[in-house]
Short mmCIF file of C-alpha atoms in Angstrom, two decimals:
data_model
loop_
_atom_site.label_atom_id
_atom_site.label_comp_id
_atom_site.label_asym_id
_atom_site.label_seq_id
_atom_site.Cartn_x
_atom_site.Cartn_y
_atom_site.Cartn_z
CA MET K 1 -48.28 57.49 -25.71
CA ASN K 2 -51.73 58.64 -26.63
CA SER K 3 -54.13 59.86 -23.89
CA VAL K 4 -57.14 57.70 -23.69
CA LEU K 5 -58.65 59.50 -20.76
CA GLU K 6 -58.27 63.19 -19.95
CA VAL K 7 -59.83 64.56 -16.76
CA GLU K 8 -59.56 68.36 -16.39
CA GLY K 9 -60.41 70.15 -13.14
CA ILE K 10 -63.54 68.23 -12.28
CA THR K 11 -65.37 69.54 -9.25
CA LYS K 12 -68.60 68.20 -7.74
CA LEU K 13 -69.87 69.27 -4.38
CA PHE K 14 -72.87 67.54 -2.73
CA ARG K 15 -75.27 69.02 -0.24
CA ASN K 16 -73.18 67.65 2.65
CA HIS K 17 -70.25 69.68 1.23
CA ARG K 18 -68.42 66.47 0.43
CA GLY K 19 -67.44 65.60 -3.18
CA VAL K 20 -64.42 66.09 -5.37
CA LYS K 21 -62.49 69.30 -5.93
CA ASP K 22 -60.45 70.25 -8.97
CA VAL K 23 -59.36 66.73 -9.89
CA SER K 24 -57.17 66.47 -13.08
CA PHE K 25 -55.23 63.60 -14.51
CA THR K 26 -54.72 61.63 -17.74
CA ALA K 27 -54.39 57.96 -18.47
CA SER K 28 -52.46 56.71 -21.48
CA GLU K 29 -52.92 53.73 -23.73
CA GLY K 30 -52.14 50.44 -22.07
CA GLU K 31 -51.64 52.02 -18.65
CA VAL K 32 -53.06 50.57 -15.42
CA PHE K 33 -53.96 53.56 -13.34
CA GLY K 34 -54.81 52.82 -9.69
CA PHE K 35 -56.98 55.09 -7.65
CA ILE K 36 -56.32 54.85 -3.91
CA GLY K 37 -57.71 56.59 -0.92
CA PRO K 38 -59.62 56.13 2.32
CA ASN K 39 -63.38 55.51 2.28
CA GLY K 40 -65.24 58.67 1.30
CA ALA K 41 -62.14 60.18 -0.39
CA GLY K 42 -64.11 60.68 -3.65
CA LYS K 43 -62.77 57.77 -5.78
CA THR K 44 -66.18 56.48 -6.78
CA THR K 45 -67.46 60.03 -7.46
CA VAL K 46 -64.62 60.62 -9.93
CA LEU K 47 -65.47 57.33 -11.69
CA LYS K 48 -69.17 58.29 -11.77
CA ILE K 49 -68.32 61.64 -13.31
CA ILE K 50 -66.10 60.00 -15.93
CA THR K 51 -68.94 57.70 -16.96
CA GLY K 52 -71.65 60.37 -16.87
CA LEU K 53 -73.60 58.98 -13.95
CA ILE K 54 -72.97 62.24 -12.13
CA GLN K 55 -72.66 65.65 -13.84
CA PRO K 56 -69.79 67.72 -12.47
CA ASP K 57 -70.27 71.32 -11.31
CA ARG K 58 -67.15 72.21 -13.25
CA GLY K 59 -64.50 70.49 -15.40
CA ASN K 60 -64.25 68.33 -18.52
CA VAL K 61 -63.78 64.65 -19.21
CA ARG K 62 -62.65 63.33 -22.59
CA ILE K 63 -62.45 59.67 -23.57
CA MET K 64 -60.47 59.05 -26.80
CA GLY K 65 -60.71 62.76 -27.48
CA HIS K 66 -64.56 62.85 -27.17
CA ASP K 67 -65.96 65.23 -24.50
CA ILE K 68 -68.58 63.30 -22.53
CA ALA K 69 -70.74 66.44 -22.11
CA GLU K 70 -70.85 67.00 -25.87
CA ARG K 71 -70.45 63.60 -27.47
CA PHE K 72 -71.56 61.19 -24.78
CA GLU K 73 -72.35 58.20 -26.99
CA GLN K 74 -69.07 58.36 -28.89
CA ALA K 75 -67.08 58.84 -25.70
CA VAL K 76 -68.75 56.08 -23.68
CA SER K 77 -68.68 53.64 -26.64
CA HIS K 78 -64.92 53.36 -25.88
CA ALA K 79 -65.40 52.58 -22.19
CA GLY K 80 -66.44 49.56 -20.12
CA CYS K 81 -67.21 49.94 -16.46
CA ILE K 82 -68.16 48.41 -13.13
CA ILE K 83 -69.21 51.17 -10.76
CA GLU K 84 -69.81 50.23 -7.13
CA THR K 85 -71.28 46.73 -6.94
CA PRO K 86 -71.72 44.96 -10.27
CA GLU K 87 -75.44 44.74 -10.96
CA ALA K 88 -77.29 42.60 -13.40
CA TYR K 89 -80.95 41.75 -14.21
CA GLU K 90 -81.33 38.94 -11.71
CA TYR K 91 -84.31 37.36 -13.53
CA MET K 92 -82.18 36.86 -16.64
CA SER K 93 -79.33 34.44 -17.37
CA ALA K 94 -75.75 35.67 -17.58
CA ARG K 95 -75.82 35.34 -21.36
CA ASP K 96 -79.08 37.24 -21.73
CA ASN K 97 -77.69 40.06 -19.54
CA LEU K 98 -74.75 40.39 -21.91
CA LYS K 99 -77.04 40.09 -24.93
CA LEU K 100 -78.90 43.22 -23.76
CA SER K 101 -75.62 45.12 -23.38
CA ALA K 102 -74.35 43.85 -26.78
CA ARG K 103 -77.23 45.49 -28.64
CA PHE K 104 -75.70 48.92 -28.07
CA TYR K 105 -72.66 48.02 -30.20
CA ARG K 106 -73.49 47.72 -33.84
CA ASP K 107 -70.39 45.89 -34.99
CA LEU K 108 -69.98 43.42 -32.14
CA PRO K 109 -69.60 39.84 -33.42
CA ALA K 110 -72.18 37.38 -32.03
CA SER K 111 -69.35 35.21 -30.69
CA ARG K 112 -68.12 37.98 -28.44
CA ILE K 113 -70.56 37.15 -25.62
CA ASP K 114 -69.33 33.59 -25.23
CA GLU K 115 -65.75 34.82 -25.62
CA VAL K 116 -65.93 37.18 -22.62
CA LEU K 117 -67.89 34.60 -20.57
CA GLU K 118 -65.10 32.17 -21.27
CA LYS K 119 -62.48 34.75 -20.31
CA VAL K 120 -64.02 35.33 -16.85
CA GLY K 121 -64.80 31.61 -16.30
CA LEU K 122 -68.57 31.89 -16.45
CA LYS K 123 -69.21 29.97 -19.66
CA PRO K 124 -70.46 26.81 -17.82
CA TYR K 125 -73.04 28.99 -15.99
CA ARG K 126 -74.12 31.11 -18.94
CA HIS K 127 -77.70 29.85 -19.00
CA GLU K 128 -78.26 30.11 -15.27
CA ARG K 129 -80.15 32.96 -13.81
CA VAL K 130 -78.02 35.64 -12.15
CA ARG K 131 -80.34 35.42 -9.04
CA GLY K 132 -78.50 32.27 -7.99
CA PHE K 133 -74.96 33.68 -8.50
CA SER K 134 -72.55 34.29 -5.61
CA LEU K 135 -71.03 37.75 -5.19
CA GLY K 136 -67.82 36.53 -6.83
CA MET K 137 -69.75 35.26 -9.88
CA LYS K 138 -71.57 38.58 -10.15
CA GLN K 139 -68.22 40.33 -10.04
CA ARG K 140 -66.97 38.12 -12.87
CA LEU K 141 -70.16 38.87 -14.84
CA GLY K 142 -69.60 42.59 -14.24
CA LEU K 143 -66.07 42.24 -15.59
CA ALA K 144 -67.39 40.32 -18.62
CA SER K 145 -69.91 43.14 -19.19
CA ALA K 146 -67.20 45.76 -18.88
CA LEU K 147 -64.99 43.98 -21.45
CA LEU K 148 -67.81 43.05 -23.81
CA SER K 149 -67.43 45.90 -26.31
CA ALA K 150 -63.63 45.47 -26.46
CA PRO K 151 -63.29 48.97 -24.96
CA ARG K 152 -60.15 51.15 -25.04
CA LEU K 153 -60.75 52.22 -21.43
CA VAL K 154 -61.98 50.05 -18.59
CA LEU K 155 -63.09 51.65 -15.31
CA LEU K 156 -63.37 49.29 -12.36
CA ASP K 157 -64.53 50.21 -8.87
CA GLU K 158 -63.37 47.81 -6.20
CA PRO K 159 -63.27 44.99 -8.79
CA THR K 160 -61.89 42.28 -6.54
CA ASN K 161 -64.66 42.49 -3.91
CA GLY K 162 -66.12 39.06 -3.44
CA LEU K 163 -63.41 37.27 -5.40
CA ASP K 164 -61.56 34.36 -3.82
CA ILE K 165 -57.73 34.13 -3.96
CA GLU K 166 -57.78 32.31 -7.25
CA GLY K 167 -60.30 34.80 -8.67
CA MET K 168 -58.09 37.69 -7.61
CA ALA K 169 -55.03 36.15 -9.28
CA ASP K 170 -57.05 35.53 -12.45
CA PHE K 171 -58.31 39.05 -12.39
CA ARG K 172 -54.80 40.52 -12.05
CA SER K 173 -53.46 38.36 -14.87
CA THR K 174 -56.42 39.31 -17.09
CA VAL K 175 -55.85 43.07 -16.43
CA ARG K 176 -52.12 42.84 -17.09
CA GLN K 177 -52.65 40.81 -20.24
CA LEU K 178 -55.22 43.28 -21.65
CA ALA K 179 -53.13 46.30 -20.61
CA ASP K 180 -50.25 44.81 -22.63
CA GLN K 181 -52.63 44.70 -25.62
CA GLY K 182 -53.13 48.45 -25.19
CA ILE K 183 -56.32 48.64 -23.06
CA THR K 184 -56.22 51.34 -20.35
CA PHE K 185 -57.48 50.51 -16.90
CA LEU K 186 -58.60 52.92 -14.22
CA ILE K 187 -59.01 50.83 -11.05
CA SER K 188 -60.31 52.25 -7.82
CA SER K 189 -59.54 50.08 -4.80
CA HIS K 190 -58.74 50.26 -1.13
CA LEU K 191 -56.73 47.03 -1.47
CA ILE K 192 -53.27 48.52 -1.88
CA HIS K 193 -51.59 45.12 -2.22
CA ASP K 194 -53.81 44.26 -5.22
CA LEU K 195 -52.98 47.53 -6.93
CA SER K 196 -49.26 47.26 -6.17
CA LEU K 197 -49.11 44.13 -8.28
CA ILE K 198 -50.67 45.64 -11.36
CA ALA K 199 -50.65 49.44 -11.33
CA ASP K 200 -48.18 51.43 -13.46
CA ARG K 201 -49.28 54.66 -11.80
CA VAL K 202 -51.43 55.59 -8.82
CA GLY K 203 -53.48 58.60 -7.85
CA VAL K 204 -53.96 59.10 -4.16
CA MET K 205 -57.20 60.80 -3.07
CA ARG K 206 -58.06 62.35 0.22
CA GLU K 207 -61.14 64.35 1.17
CA GLY K 208 -62.06 65.01 -2.47
CA HIS K 209 -58.61 66.14 -3.62
CA LEU K 210 -56.22 64.23 -5.76
CA ILE K 211 -53.20 64.76 -3.58
CA SER K 212 -50.62 62.81 -5.49
CA LEU K 213 -49.89 61.10 -8.79
CA GLY K 214 -47.02 58.73 -8.79
CA ARG K 215 -45.42 56.25 -11.14
CA GLU K 216 -44.33 52.73 -10.14
CA ASP K 217 -40.65 53.70 -10.31
CA GLU K 218 -41.24 56.50 -7.75
CA TRP K 219 -42.10 54.19 -4.90
CA ASN K 220 -39.88 51.36 -6.06
CA GLY K 221 -36.99 53.78 -6.66
CA ALA K 222 -37.40 55.17 -3.16
CA GLY K 223 -37.37 51.67 -1.70
CA LEU K 224 -40.95 52.00 -0.55
CA SER K 225 -43.77 49.58 -0.96
CA LEU K 226 -46.93 51.02 -2.53
CA GLU K 227 -48.57 50.90 0.89
CA GLN K 228 -45.76 52.94 2.44
CA TYR K 229 -45.82 55.37 -0.50
CA VAL K 230 -49.59 55.91 -0.16
CA THR K 231 -49.41 56.26 3.62
CA PHE K 232 -46.58 58.70 3.16
CA LYS K 233 -48.58 60.78 0.69
CA LEU K 234 -51.65 60.78 2.92
CA LEU K 235 -49.65 61.83 5.93
CA GLU K 236 -47.73 64.38 3.93
CA SER K 237 -50.98 65.92 2.92
CA LYS K 238 -52.58 65.58 6.34
CA GLU K 239 -49.95 66.25 8.87
CA GLY K 240 -47.27 67.95 6.92
CA GLU K 241 -43.68 67.17 6.03
CA ARG K 242 -42.70 66.29 9.66
CA ASN K 243 -44.75 63.14 9.77
CA ALA K 244 -43.79 62.18 6.25
CA GLN K 245 -40.11 62.42 7.19
CA LEU K 246 -40.74 59.92 10.01
CA ILE K 247 -42.21 57.39 7.57
CA ARG K 248 -39.32 57.97 5.14
CA GLN K 249 -36.83 57.32 7.96
CA SER K 250 -38.62 54.17 9.11
CA ALA K 251 -38.60 52.81 5.55
CA GLU K 252 -34.88 53.40 5.27
CA MET U 1 -80.53 56.54 -33.51
CA HIS U 2 -79.05 53.04 -33.18
CA SER U 3 -78.81 53.50 -29.42
CA LEU U 4 -82.49 54.47 -29.19
CA TYR U 5 -83.52 51.35 -31.16
CA ALA U 6 -81.18 49.13 -29.10
CA ASN U 7 -82.58 50.34 -25.84
CA LEU U 8 -86.13 50.18 -27.09
CA LEU U 9 -85.56 46.45 -27.82
CA ASN U 10 -84.02 46.00 -24.35
CA GLU U 11 -86.82 47.87 -22.53
CA THR U 12 -89.49 45.96 -24.48
CA GLU U 13 -87.77 42.66 -23.66
CA LYS U 14 -87.50 43.55 -19.93
CA LEU U 15 -91.20 44.43 -19.80
CA TRP U 16 -92.19 41.32 -21.74
CA ARG U 17 -90.26 39.13 -19.30
CA GLN U 18 -92.46 40.34 -16.48
CA ARG U 19 -95.37 38.11 -15.54
CA ARG U 20 -97.65 41.17 -15.19
CA THR U 21 -97.17 42.08 -18.83
CA LYS U 22 -98.08 38.64 -20.03
CA GLY U 23 -101.01 38.54 -17.56
CA PHE U 24 -102.21 41.93 -18.73
CA LEU U 25 -102.22 40.88 -22.39
CA LEU U 26 -103.78 37.60 -21.49
CA LEU U 27 -106.56 39.42 -19.67
CA ALA U 28 -107.20 41.51 -22.81
CA LEU U 29 -107.53 38.24 -24.74
CA ILE U 30 -109.60 36.27 -22.24
CA LEU U 31 -111.95 38.83 -20.66
CA PRO U 32 -113.97 39.52 -23.82
CA VAL U 33 -114.37 35.76 -24.44
CA ALA U 34 -115.37 35.11 -20.84
CA THR U 35 -117.75 38.08 -20.89
CA VAL U 36 -119.47 36.83 -24.00
CA LEU U 37 -119.86 33.28 -22.60
CA LEU U 38 -121.15 34.57 -19.29
CA SER U 39 -123.55 37.08 -20.81
CA SER U 40 -124.89 34.32 -23.21
CA LEU U 41 -125.57 32.08 -20.19
CA LEU U 42 -127.28 34.86 -18.31
CA LYS U 43 -129.00 36.11 -21.50
CA ILE U 44 -128.02 39.72 -20.89
CA ARG U 45 -126.02 42.20 -22.96
CA ALA U 46 -122.25 41.81 -22.50
CA GLY U 47 -121.61 45.35 -21.41
CA MET U 48 -124.25 45.06 -18.65
CA LEU U 49 -122.00 42.68 -16.73
CA PHE U 50 -119.81 45.65 -15.96
CA GLY U 51 -122.57 48.24 -15.92
CA LEU U 52 -121.33 49.58 -19.27
CA GLU U 53 -123.26 50.65 -22.30
CA GLY U 54 -122.56 49.93 -25.98
CA SER U 55 -121.37 46.99 -28.04
CA LEU U 56 -118.92 44.45 -26.56
CA PRO U 57 -115.76 46.04 -28.08
CA VAL U 58 -116.75 49.49 -26.73
CA ALA U 59 -117.83 48.12 -23.33
CA MET U 60 -114.47 46.28 -23.07
CA LEU U 61 -112.63 49.38 -24.14
CA HIS U 62 -114.22 51.48 -21.42
CA LEU U 63 -113.44 48.85 -18.80
CA PHE U 64 -109.77 48.70 -19.83
CA THR U 65 -109.24 52.43 -20.27
CA PHE U 66 -110.93 53.16 -16.94
CA ALA U 67 -108.80 50.87 -14.81
CA ILE U 68 -106.76 48.11 -16.37
CA ILE U 69 -104.46 49.97 -18.86
CA PRO U 70 -103.75 52.90 -16.40
CA LEU U 71 -102.96 50.29 -13.70
CA TYR U 72 -100.62 48.48 -16.06
CA MET U 73 -98.93 51.65 -17.13
CA ALA U 74 -98.49 52.74 -13.49
CA ALA U 75 -96.91 49.38 -12.70
CA ALA U 76 -94.67 49.46 -15.79
CA ALA U 77 -93.60 53.01 -15.04
CA ALA U 78 -92.87 52.15 -11.38
CA HIS U 79 -90.83 49.14 -12.48
CA SER U 80 -88.92 50.86 -15.34
CA PHE U 81 -88.00 53.97 -13.36
CA ALA U 82 -88.23 53.79 -9.56
CA GLY U 83 -87.86 49.96 -9.54
CA GLU U 84 -84.67 50.05 -11.61
CA VAL U 85 -83.16 52.72 -9.39
CA ALA U 86 -83.95 50.62 -6.28
CA ALA U 87 -82.57 47.47 -7.95
CA ARG U 88 -79.51 49.50 -9.07
CA THR U 89 -80.03 48.22 -12.58
CA MET U 90 -80.64 51.73 -13.99
CA LYS U 91 -76.87 52.03 -14.17
CA LEU U 92 -76.76 49.12 -16.62
CA VAL U 93 -78.44 51.34 -19.14
CA LEU U 94 -76.79 54.66 -18.29
CA LEU U 95 -73.28 53.23 -18.47
CA ARG U 96 -73.87 52.22 -22.11
CA PRO U 97 -73.48 54.51 -25.12
CA VAL U 98 -76.97 55.95 -25.00
CA THR U 99 -77.80 59.53 -24.06
CA ARG U 100 -80.24 60.19 -21.21
CA ALA U 101 -82.79 61.63 -23.65
CA ARG U 102 -82.66 58.47 -25.79
CA ALA U 103 -82.71 56.14 -22.77
CA TYR U 104 -85.79 58.00 -21.45
CA ALA U 105 -87.52 57.99 -24.84
CA SER U 106 -87.00 54.26 -25.30
CA LYS U 107 -88.36 53.49 -21.81
CA VAL U 108 -91.46 55.57 -22.49
CA ILE U 109 -92.00 54.11 -25.96
CA ALA U 110 -91.72 50.53 -24.58
CA ILE U 111 -94.54 51.28 -22.10
CA ALA U 112 -96.63 52.88 -24.86
CA VAL U 113 -95.98 49.88 -27.12
CA PHE U 114 -97.55 47.49 -24.59
CA ALA U 115 -100.51 49.84 -24.03
CA ALA U 116 -101.06 49.93 -27.81
CA LEU U 117 -100.62 46.21 -28.04
CA CYS U 118 -103.19 45.67 -25.30
CA LEU U 119 -105.71 47.90 -27.18
CA GLY U 120 -105.04 45.89 -30.36
CA VAL U 121 -105.43 42.53 -28.64
CA LEU U 122 -108.57 43.70 -26.90
CA TRP U 123 -110.18 44.97 -30.06
CA ILE U 124 -109.51 41.76 -31.96
CA ALA U 125 -110.63 39.53 -29.07
CA SER U 126 -113.83 41.49 -28.37
CA THR U 127 -114.80 41.89 -32.03
CA VAL U 128 -114.23 38.15 -32.79
CA SER U 129 -116.01 37.16 -29.52
CA ALA U 130 -119.05 39.27 -30.37
CA TRP U 131 -119.22 37.72 -33.85
CA ALA U 132 -118.72 34.19 -32.61
CA VAL U 133 -121.87 34.19 -30.56
CA GLY U 134 -123.81 35.59 -33.49
CA GLY U 135 -124.15 39.02 -31.94
CA THR U 136 -123.06 42.24 -33.34
CA ALA U 137 -119.73 43.84 -32.74
CA GLY U 138 -121.32 47.23 -33.47
CA GLY U 139 -119.89 49.37 -36.28
CA MET U 140 -116.44 47.95 -36.90
CA ALA U 141 -115.03 51.22 -38.18
CA ASP U 142 -116.53 53.10 -35.31
CA SER U 143 -115.04 50.70 -32.69
CA LEU U 144 -111.69 50.80 -34.42
CA LYS U 145 -111.84 54.62 -34.36
CA ALA U 146 -112.72 54.49 -30.64
CA TYR U 147 -109.76 52.22 -29.88
CA ALA U 148 -107.34 54.40 -31.87
CA ALA U 149 -108.68 57.55 -30.16
CA SER U 150 -108.27 55.93 -26.70
CA PHE U 151 -104.56 55.66 -27.16
CA VAL U 152 -104.15 59.40 -26.83
CA PRO U 153 -105.49 59.75 -23.22
CA MET U 154 -103.75 56.48 -22.28
CA LEU U 155 -100.44 57.93 -23.50
CA ALA U 156 -101.05 61.10 -21.49
CA ILE U 157 -101.82 59.09 -18.36
CA GLY U 158 -98.79 56.85 -18.98
CA LEU U 159 -96.50 59.90 -19.19
CA VAL U 160 -97.94 61.33 -15.98
CA CYS U 161 -97.26 57.91 -14.36
CA VAL U 162 -93.64 58.01 -15.61
CA PHE U 163 -93.19 61.47 -14.18
CA MET U 164 -94.63 60.48 -10.83
CA ALA U 165 -92.64 57.23 -10.69
CA GLN U 166 -89.43 59.23 -10.81
CA LEU U 167 -90.26 61.01 -7.57
CA PHE U 168 -89.76 57.69 -5.72
CA SER U 169 -86.80 55.44 -5.05
CA SER U 170 -88.84 52.26 -4.65
CA GLY U 171 -91.08 50.64 -7.26
CA THR U 172 -93.65 49.54 -4.68
CA SER U 173 -94.10 52.99 -3.09
CA ALA U 174 -94.27 54.60 -6.54
CA LEU U 175 -96.99 52.21 -7.68
CA MET U 176 -99.01 52.58 -4.46
CA THR U 177 -98.90 56.35 -4.62
CA ILE U 178 -99.78 56.52 -8.31
CA VAL U 179 -102.75 54.23 -7.84
CA LEU U 180 -103.97 56.33 -4.87
CA ILE U 181 -103.53 59.57 -6.86
CA TYR U 182 -105.36 58.06 -9.83
CA ALA U 183 -108.27 56.88 -7.62
CA ALA U 184 -108.45 60.33 -5.96
CA ALA U 185 -108.32 62.06 -9.32
CA LYS U 186 -111.16 59.87 -10.61
CA ALA U 187 -113.25 60.59 -7.50
CA LEU U 188 -112.55 64.32 -7.17
CA PRO U 189 -114.78 65.46 -10.08
CA LEU U 190 -117.75 63.93 -8.19
CA LEU U 191 -117.18 66.61 -5.47
CA LEU U 192 -115.91 69.34 -7.72
CA PRO U 193 -117.33 68.79 -11.24
CA GLN U 194 -115.56 71.84 -12.71
CA LEU U 195 -112.19 70.04 -12.17
CA SER U 196 -113.06 67.26 -14.59
CA ALA U 197 -112.47 69.55 -17.60
CA TRP U 198 -108.86 70.10 -16.52
CA SER U 199 -107.91 66.67 -15.21
CA VAL U 200 -106.15 64.33 -17.67
CA PHE U 201 -107.64 61.42 -15.77
CA SER U 202 -111.15 62.52 -16.79
CA TYR U 203 -110.56 61.75 -20.49
CA THR U 204 -110.39 57.97 -20.35
CA ARG U 205 -113.70 57.84 -22.28
CA TRP U 206 -112.64 60.38 -24.84
CA ASP U 207 -113.42 57.88 -27.57
CA VAL U 208 -117.16 58.51 -27.32
CA LEU U 209 -116.60 61.93 -28.85
CA TRP U 210 -115.26 60.19 -31.96
CA THR U 211 -117.89 57.54 -32.50
CA GLY U 212 -121.44 57.71 -33.84
CA SER U 213 -122.33 61.12 -35.17
CA GLY U 214 -119.27 62.46 -33.30
CA ALA U 215 -118.77 65.67 -31.48
CA PRO U 216 -118.27 69.05 -33.21
CA ALA U 217 -114.77 69.55 -34.60
CA GLY U 218 -114.12 72.44 -32.24
CA ILE U 219 -114.71 70.25 -29.14
CA LEU U 220 -112.53 67.48 -30.56
CA LEU U 221 -109.74 69.95 -31.31
CA ASN U 222 -109.91 71.56 -27.85
CA THR U 223 -109.82 68.25 -26.08
CA PHE U 224 -107.06 66.98 -28.33
CA LEU U 225 -104.99 70.10 -27.61
CA LEU U 226 -105.53 69.69 -23.92
CA LEU U 227 -104.37 66.06 -24.03
CA LEU U 228 -101.42 67.03 -26.25
CA SER U 229 -100.43 69.69 -23.73
CA TYR U 230 -100.48 67.09 -20.95
CA ILE U 231 -98.39 64.74 -23.11
CA ILE U 232 -95.79 67.45 -23.86
CA MET U 233 -95.65 68.74 -20.28
CA ALA U 234 -95.47 65.33 -18.68
CA TYR U 235 -92.81 64.10 -21.19
CA ALA U 236 -90.67 67.24 -20.76
CA ALA U 237 -90.94 67.24 -16.94
CA GLY U 238 -90.15 63.51 -16.84
CA LEU U 239 -87.18 63.92 -19.20
CA MET U 240 -85.84 66.81 -17.12
CA MET U 241 -85.94 64.68 -13.96
CA PHE U 242 -84.38 61.70 -15.76
CA ALA U 243 -81.55 63.83 -17.20
CA ARG U 244 -80.74 65.23 -13.83
CA LYS U 245 -80.84 61.91 -11.97
CA GLN U 246 -77.55 61.22 -10.25
CA LEU U 247 -76.92 57.61 -9.48
#
């Protein structure tokens, strides 16, 4: 399958010496790639580097073959994102917010705005100001904004925050459906259960390092749940093989 | 270039949706009319209401370039840069296919568009108001030249505001600080007159050099080059900060 996203050795260290170190991975067409790790592991930093919000000290990012440092507009035109909390211009309606975003895409049909609002269940509220929206509605609007340009790559940071059970189920089904159509998802979340239901592959991060990359069949094949697999990888990295062995035994 | 145009439309729309922008343009429309009506009642020359010399269009121009347009540009810069960082909406622009250089240029152009629009509205309103009461608007060509010339120092001040606004992470603190710095910069030449030649804030009445018999070409060129230097330096410094901003 074609690589939609290529991340090569990205490193970014902040003044507090935290950040991400030498992170490399790729994501293929139609793949749902989950990014898991404890708070402060560097998941959001990686997403911010991929989208150009933060410039790395070293390393390259390519989206659909376009290097974001050299051809930013071409690269980012293939991506849709929610980074950290979904933000919107609160004094505007949901529709007007999307109208502003739509201007960046020359060939976007006028009907696309209503189409994505329908998809996330916000069409009845499209003329209401975002100021009155609940967190869950803002999250849906963020998802609509990320999907607006029919991107090949969608990056979502904690996308189910604020969603109710029904919203979470809708979200998972939307992601799976779009992934089946060939859209690649990179989803950062600390909700392992959520990811276990949709992710084809996960990257486990700890203290700025990508300590593991695993496919769905790796944890399923070993009879582990994704939670056990991630815990195992974290312990393996932190405490060494001895602790990991204990987890493996307890799973068996 | 499509991304520059798209974001220019967005930035213009965002500024237009603010009450302060509409209020600012309304003030440019109403103040000349109100001034003419009041001065007719008091039977004094319009400019004297504000202690200003010259015809109504020129008196209004000096009032606006001294305080109102710089205040608007400071508020717009604070909102478009520090305010958007504080509201976390800056990401909405930077996550779209537009380079930092183009995003910055479009934000700056949008602020300049409203400053130019204000000058245009003010010139029309003050010229028509002066005619309507049977007075004289002064030399129309001269006043038009004065208004066009005033755009240059306003642009320089606007770019300095944009640069300063990026030093803050809250729109309110950015606006307060810029206003204080502007007031101090306006007052400082009273204590140290030699500073006025070098301060960009001292050229808000630059238009007087262009009207009437006009100043010698050498002085016009020197002043223009000084303002142009401020424009280039403030734009470049602001762009550098914007490009390095990590959100």
